[in-house]
Amino acid sequence: MSLYTDYLAEIETRKAEGLHPKPIDDGALVAELIEQIKDAGHEHRADSLNFFIYNTLPGTTSAAGVKAAFLKEIILGQADVPEITPAFAFELLSHMKGGPSIRVLLDLALGDDTAIAEQAADVLKTQVFLYEADMERLETAYKAGNPVATDILQSYAKAEFFTKLPDVDGEIKVVTYIAAEGDISTDLLSPGNQAHSRADRELHGKCMISERAQKEIQALKIQHPDKRVMLIAEKGTMGVGSSRMSGVNNVALWTGKQASPYVPFVNYAPVVAGTNGISPIFLTTVGVTGGIGLDLKNWVKKLDENGKPLLNNEGNPILEQRYSVETGTVLKIDTKAKKLTSEDGEELTDVSASFTPQKVEFMKAGSSYAIVFGKKLQSFAAETLGIEPTPVFAPNKEVSHEGQGLTAVEKIFNRNARGTTPGKVLHAGSDVRVKVNIVGSQDTTGLMTAQELEAMAATVISPSVDGAYQSGCHTASVWDKKAQANTPRLMKFMNDFGVVTGRDPKGKYHAMTDVIHKVLNDITVSDWDIIVGGDSHTRMSKGVAFGADSGTVALALATGEATMPIPESVKVTFTGKMADHMDFRDVVHATQKQMLEQHGDNVFQGRVIEVHIGTLLADQAFTFTDWTAEMKAKASICISDDETLIGSLELAKHRIQVMIDKGMEHENGTLARLIAKADARIAEIRSGERPALRPDADAKYFAEVVVDLDKIDEPMIADPDVNNADPSRRYTHDTIRPISFYGAEKKVDLGFVGSCMVHKGDVKIVAQMLRNIEKANGKVEFKAPLVVAAPTYNIIDELKEEGDWEILQKYSGFEFDDLFPKQQARTEYENMMYLERPGCNLCMGNQEKAAKGDTVLATSTRLFQGRVVEDSSEKKGESLLASTPVVVLSAILGRTPSASEYKAAVEGIDLTKFAPPLAAPATTQSAHF
């Protein structure tokens, strides 16, 4: 059987599923296609030619390498294919986006045939994905007096690859499609349980929203061929929960434009909107694809005579509709005046925030990272020629306020900024390039990140990146056929690229499925670092971290940089004393609740939460920073005391050393360098040379929130409020209720202690509760299943050393076994405890799930519809979120406990404690680490 025969068999299988042939990335298969193309009488010649031209992936895939080499042969007259003239071969090369195609174009441009060299140069002038080796070839040829190289460099210095692109249309007609009411999670656009298919864009596109919605969108496109479909979150925010490139890819696939006629299922320029705009991390992803994200403001709060919101009987603000965007409404976007208008031209709302000079550049170029590479290429060419680059791109937006101090995020950005005016102090609102220190890639987006790296022709990690990690946590629960097919391939690609991987491609060390956010939290060894990760919960308790899409992650890996605005900050401080029976998770919930009480609106949305939480070590502080993704914040920063930060860095060093001891060190020495960096940072703090990061006293904040710990007297639950009469109030993280609200009567079908929200102390709490109940009752009985998934293997090892794992094993009816990992997802649970493999487990919802219609009480972060639990025909599934002791007790009781039952159950248990930092830096470190 040849590869081509196998491909034909795969095509038939896909045809039965309503799919086209899968795009080809295998060079060996392309080589077979070429042999069949050369054979004029071959029965498969016509199909082979079609596959070669229209179905071969570009970039650095092996398929692209073989295709580029054959096109070179055609151009040089070494091969004759009547259907592919030399001119057409050049056109095909122009759509291959770097890597082998650039090498071929340089070979031709710097060759001896003048006519061919000029044609190759014309194509090269349109390309931006050049790397150091490509630039060195041009520089060497230029210095040797090559006129073609000079001509190319002069074009690059003028940025003609950008200036000769068509401008963004002055008017864009759209027809609306309401995807849902209320906040739209990216799960609606790209469900977590379909993560395995994300790299197969056509297949994955079939999971967006619903089959019915897809048909309705197609019908709108037929009815309005001159308009673009705008996907809308009515009465809500679009794209909450995660960046999810696959979500934007799906929207673009159904509503956008094809990027190249020779690359199937890669679309760009989607238009998305929300009553309350676009989630910040999702908006970044929209920019990656050159799309448009609009804040509609079509519903507003009804105000009384004093300007305060009027509330309905349920205490929710009453909304008034300013204009309708019901499905099928035709609107116009005036990109020059930056206004959204009706079909007749009536102004509806200002959309200038969607059309900043930087965003318009992304739209014109078709992606944000085409701009990043373009700027780098222009700078190189101008420097090589010894001239100033032609002013083409929008300059960095530099906002500076004389005499104003800096917030923590402003300090970090100033320290890591690239290409800004020397000596100029930057404040919030500036838009700058910054160095990225730590990069994380997780397994359900990793294959897409690999695709993006191939597409932008990157082959090795940027040397300026301090550390990068590829996890296996999102698919840790079940080692099924999909995981077995995808994970080793992903790990090999990333390891070859220069990334520390959770699974060794050669099988030399034990496969780690540690939750990526916890690993990144450990390998971040400076409070001045900038971290980018392929997940919304990239929220470290050291430095400042941003959740990002797979394209931005790829760009950070390839260039060591990212471009983003400096966000405004909201300062969070604490007063009072935390009650002994409360857990720190309740402080997190109280922050959200008290913020809404103090400000009415969510002032955290789109901003950095600067939390002054200096007495908590990084493990516990991560519970707060992790939750800020659900607060709709763009990022968060922990302001830590010197000694506490040193303790966190020592813990990080220990855990990095464990990774080294387990054989996870990369041959490039990443982990050893991180330990050395941590030692250097500790020395700086101890010497007083550079204490722990703190904002200036005269820094300016968008808002301040003061959390009163004295008000927190009973545990709280984040409730999805699935039956709220107002759909926009369902599945948000704003409904925080005291446990007494439920009257000790709400049935709990499943408890889950796990996800990135828990640390070692949480699992110790589970063990302590089991011991206490066993002592009081003689044994522990569960009236509902309890799933426990420690976030990392390190934590399990430490629990075993400290004697806690034994009691967990005693009461578990199932314990994971890495020698024999589960092959199938669990669909039914018994009333017992399950000790699951470290990883995301139920929180991810792509493998393990609760039974449909269940009420789940979890320590995780996800309460979106269908994520942890799907609806049944009789009942809506509910994912309520609470602290570890509440979850454990509820699983034992089979219901939510009363406040008195809870207090009795936790008496004497060492919960995660927190005390506000003293005026002078505290030196006490907290107990759990």
PDB file of N, CA and C in Angstrom, residues 840-876:
ATOM      1  N   CYS A 840      -6.157  18.276  34.610  1.00  0.00           N
ATOM      2  CA  CYS A 840      -7.331  19.154  34.687  1.00  0.00           C
ATOM      3  C   CYS A 840      -8.604  18.413  35.055  1.00  0.00           C
ATOM      4  N   ASN A 841      -8.744  17.182  34.575  1.00  0.00           N
ATOM      5  CA  ASN A 841      -9.886  16.339  34.877  1.00  0.00           C
ATOM      6  C   ASN A 841     -11.205  17.022  34.551  1.00  0.00           C
ATOM      7  N   LEU A 842     -12.168  17.027  35.488  1.00  0.00           N
ATOM      8  CA  LEU A 842     -13.519  17.528  35.209  1.00  0.00           C
ATOM      9  C   LEU A 842     -13.539  18.989  34.781  1.00  0.00           C
ATOM     10  N   CYS A 843     -12.573  19.765  35.251  1.00  0.00           N
ATOM     11  CA  CYS A 843     -12.562  21.193  34.939  1.00  0.00           C
ATOM     12  C   CYS A 843     -12.445  21.437  33.442  1.00  0.00           C
ATOM     13  N   MET A 844     -11.713  20.560  32.749  1.00  0.00           N
ATOM     14  CA  MET A 844     -11.544  20.722  31.309  1.00  0.00           C
ATOM     15  C   MET A 844     -12.795  20.285  30.557  1.00  0.00           C
ATOM     16  N   GLY A 845     -13.409  19.179  31.002  1.00  0.00           N
ATOM     17  CA  GLY A 845     -14.661  18.750  30.400  1.00  0.00           C
ATOM     18  C   GLY A 845     -14.534  18.124  29.032  1.00  0.00           C
ATOM     19  N   ASN A 846     -13.308  17.859  28.571  1.00  0.00           N
ATOM     20  CA  ASN A 846     -13.157  17.266  27.242  1.00  0.00           C
ATOM     21  C   ASN A 846     -13.054  15.749  27.298  1.00  0.00           C
ATOM     22  N   GLN A 847     -12.769  15.196  28.481  1.00  0.00           N
ATOM     23  CA  GLN A 847     -12.700  13.745  28.631  1.00  0.00           C
ATOM     24  C   GLN A 847     -13.676  13.302  29.726  1.00  0.00           C
ATOM     25  N   GLU A 848     -13.329  13.581  30.985  1.00  0.00           N
ATOM     26  CA  GLU A 848     -14.227  13.257  32.088  1.00  0.00           C
ATOM     27  C   GLU A 848     -15.348  14.284  32.183  1.00  0.00           C
ATOM     28  N   LYS A 849     -16.528  13.822  32.573  1.00  0.00           N
ATOM     29  CA  LYS A 849     -17.663  14.715  32.758  1.00  0.00           C
ATOM     30  C   LYS A 849     -18.572  14.101  33.804  1.00  0.00           C
ATOM     31  N   ALA A 850     -19.334  14.949  34.471  1.00  0.00           N
ATOM     32  CA  ALA A 850     -20.378  14.453  35.362  1.00  0.00           C
ATOM     33  C   ALA A 850     -21.541  13.959  34.519  1.00  0.00           C
ATOM     34  N   ALA A 851     -22.432  13.206  35.143  1.00  0.00           N
ATOM     35  CA  ALA A 851     -23.621  12.742  34.427  1.00  0.00           C
ATOM     36  C   ALA A 851     -24.502  13.933  34.068  1.00  0.00           C
ATOM     37  N   LYS A 852     -25.173  13.863  32.956  1.00  0.00           N
ATOM     38  CA  LYS A 852     -26.019  14.957  32.493  1.00  0.00           C
ATOM     39  C   LYS A 852     -27.057  15.327  33.549  1.00  0.00           C
ATOM     40  N   GLY A 853     -27.204  16.631  33.752  1.00  0.00           N
ATOM     41  CA  GLY A 853     -28.205  17.105  34.704  1.00  0.00           C
ATOM     42  C   GLY A 853     -27.762  17.101  36.147  1.00  0.00           C
ATOM     43  N   ASP A 854     -26.528  16.651  36.419  1.00  0.00           N
ATOM     44  CA  ASP A 854     -26.034  16.612  37.798  1.00  0.00           C
ATOM     45  C   ASP A 854     -25.827  18.017  38.359  1.00  0.00           C
ATOM     46  N   THR A 855     -25.856  18.092  39.678  1.00  0.00           N
ATOM     47  CA  THR A 855     -25.392  19.277  40.389  1.00  0.00           C
ATOM     48  C   THR A 855     -24.012  18.945  40.940  1.00  0.00           C
ATOM     49  N   VAL A 856     -23.009  19.632  40.435  1.00  0.00           N
ATOM     50  CA  VAL A 856     -21.619  19.377  40.817  1.00  0.00           C
ATOM     51  C   VAL A 856     -21.146  20.522  41.703  1.00  0.00           C
ATOM     52  N   LEU A 857     -20.485  20.196  42.798  1.00  0.00           N
ATOM     53  CA  LEU A 857     -19.844  21.201  43.646  1.00  0.00           C
ATOM     54  C   LEU A 857     -18.343  20.989  43.511  1.00  0.00           C
ATOM     55  N   ALA A 858     -17.637  22.021  43.065  1.00  0.00           N
ATOM     56  CA  ALA A 858     -16.243  21.833  42.679  1.00  0.00           C
ATOM     57  C   ALA A 858     -15.364  22.964  43.179  1.00  0.00           C
ATOM     58  N   THR A 859     -14.068  22.662  43.281  1.00  0.00           N
ATOM     59  CA  THR A 859     -13.079  23.699  43.607  1.00  0.00           C
ATOM     60  C   THR A 859     -12.562  24.366  42.345  1.00  0.00           C
ATOM     61  N   SER A 860     -13.033  23.936  41.193  1.00  0.00           N
ATOM     62  CA  SER A 860     -12.459  24.401  39.932  1.00  0.00           C
ATOM     63  C   SER A 860     -12.949  25.795  39.587  1.00  0.00           C
ATOM     64  N   THR A 861     -12.805  26.176  38.348  1.00  0.00           N
ATOM     65  CA  THR A 861     -13.130  27.539  37.934  1.00  0.00           C
ATOM     66  C   THR A 861     -14.288  27.586  36.960  1.00  0.00           C
ATOM     67  N   ARG A 862     -14.641  26.477  36.376  1.00  0.00           N
ATOM     68  CA  ARG A 862     -15.568  26.483  35.251  1.00  0.00           C
ATOM     69  C   ARG A 862     -17.000  26.197  35.672  1.00  0.00           C
ATOM     70  N   LEU A 863     -17.862  27.188  35.489  1.00  0.00           N
ATOM     71  CA  LEU A 863     -19.285  26.960  35.729  1.00  0.00           C
ATOM     72  C   LEU A 863     -20.100  27.188  34.462  1.00  0.00           C
ATOM     73  N   PHE A 864     -19.416  27.233  33.305  1.00  0.00           N
ATOM     74  CA  PHE A 864     -20.117  27.471  32.051  1.00  0.00           C
ATOM     75  C   PHE A 864     -21.045  26.308  31.715  1.00  0.00           C
ATOM     76  N   GLN A 865     -22.067  26.610  30.948  1.00  0.00           N
ATOM     77  CA  GLN A 865     -23.017  25.588  30.532  1.00  0.00           C
ATOM     78  C   GLN A 865     -22.317  24.519  29.705  1.00  0.00           C
ATOM     79  N   GLY A 866     -22.484  23.260  30.107  1.00  0.00           N
ATOM     80  CA  GLY A 866     -21.965  22.141  29.344  1.00  0.00           C
ATOM     81  C   GLY A 866     -20.509  21.817  29.549  1.00  0.00           C
ATOM     82  N   ARG A 867     -19.802  22.588  30.361  1.00  0.00           N
ATOM     83  CA  ARG A 867     -18.358  22.358  30.504  1.00  0.00           C
ATOM     84  C   ARG A 867     -18.086  21.166  31.421  1.00  0.00           C
ATOM     85  N   VAL A 868     -18.404  21.318  32.685  1.00  0.00           N
ATOM     86  CA  VAL A 868     -18.195  20.233  33.646  1.00  0.00           C
ATOM     87  C   VAL A 868     -19.344  19.230  33.575  1.00  0.00           C
ATOM     88  N   VAL A 869     -20.541  19.751  33.308  1.00  0.00           N
ATOM     89  CA  VAL A 869     -21.732  18.907  33.275  1.00  0.00           C
ATOM     90  C   VAL A 869     -22.692  19.448  32.221  1.00  0.00           C
ATOM     91  N   GLU A 870     -23.257  18.553  31.445  1.00  0.00           N
ATOM     92  CA  GLU A 870     -24.221  18.955  30.430  1.00  0.00           C
ATOM     93  C   GLU A 870     -25.638  18.864  30.978  1.00  0.00           C
ATOM     94  N   ASP A 871     -26.568  19.521  30.289  1.00  0.00           N
ATOM     95  CA  ASP A 871     -27.971  19.456  30.671  1.00  0.00           C
ATOM     96  C   ASP A 871     -28.551  18.098  30.280  1.00  0.00           C
ATOM     97  N   SER A 872     -29.526  17.650  31.055  1.00  0.00           N
ATOM     98  CA  SER A 872     -30.313  16.481  30.659  1.00  0.00           C
ATOM     99  C   SER A 872     -31.651  16.972  30.141  1.00  0.00           C
ATOM    100  N   SER A 873     -32.481  16.073  29.667  1.00  0.00           N
ATOM    101  CA  SER A 873     -33.791  16.484  29.171  1.00  0.00           C
ATOM    102  C   SER A 873     -34.704  16.931  30.309  1.00  0.00           C
ATOM    103  N   GLU A 874     -34.376  16.505  31.539  1.00  0.00           N
ATOM    104  CA  GLU A 874     -35.220  16.855  32.683  1.00  0.00           C
ATOM    105  C   GLU A 874     -34.680  18.015  33.506  1.00  0.00           C
ATOM    106  N   LYS A 875     -33.372  18.209  33.491  1.00  0.00           N
ATOM    107  CA  LYS A 875     -32.775  19.162  34.431  1.00  0.00           C
ATOM    108  C   LYS A 875     -31.514  19.776  33.836  1.00  0.00           C
ATOM    109  N   LYS A 876     -31.294  21.052  34.158  1.00  0.00           N
ATOM    110  CA  LYS A 876     -30.061  21.704  33.745  1.00  0.00           C
ATOM    111  C   LYS A 876     -28.901  21.252  34.632  1.00  0.00           C
TER     112      LYS A 876
END
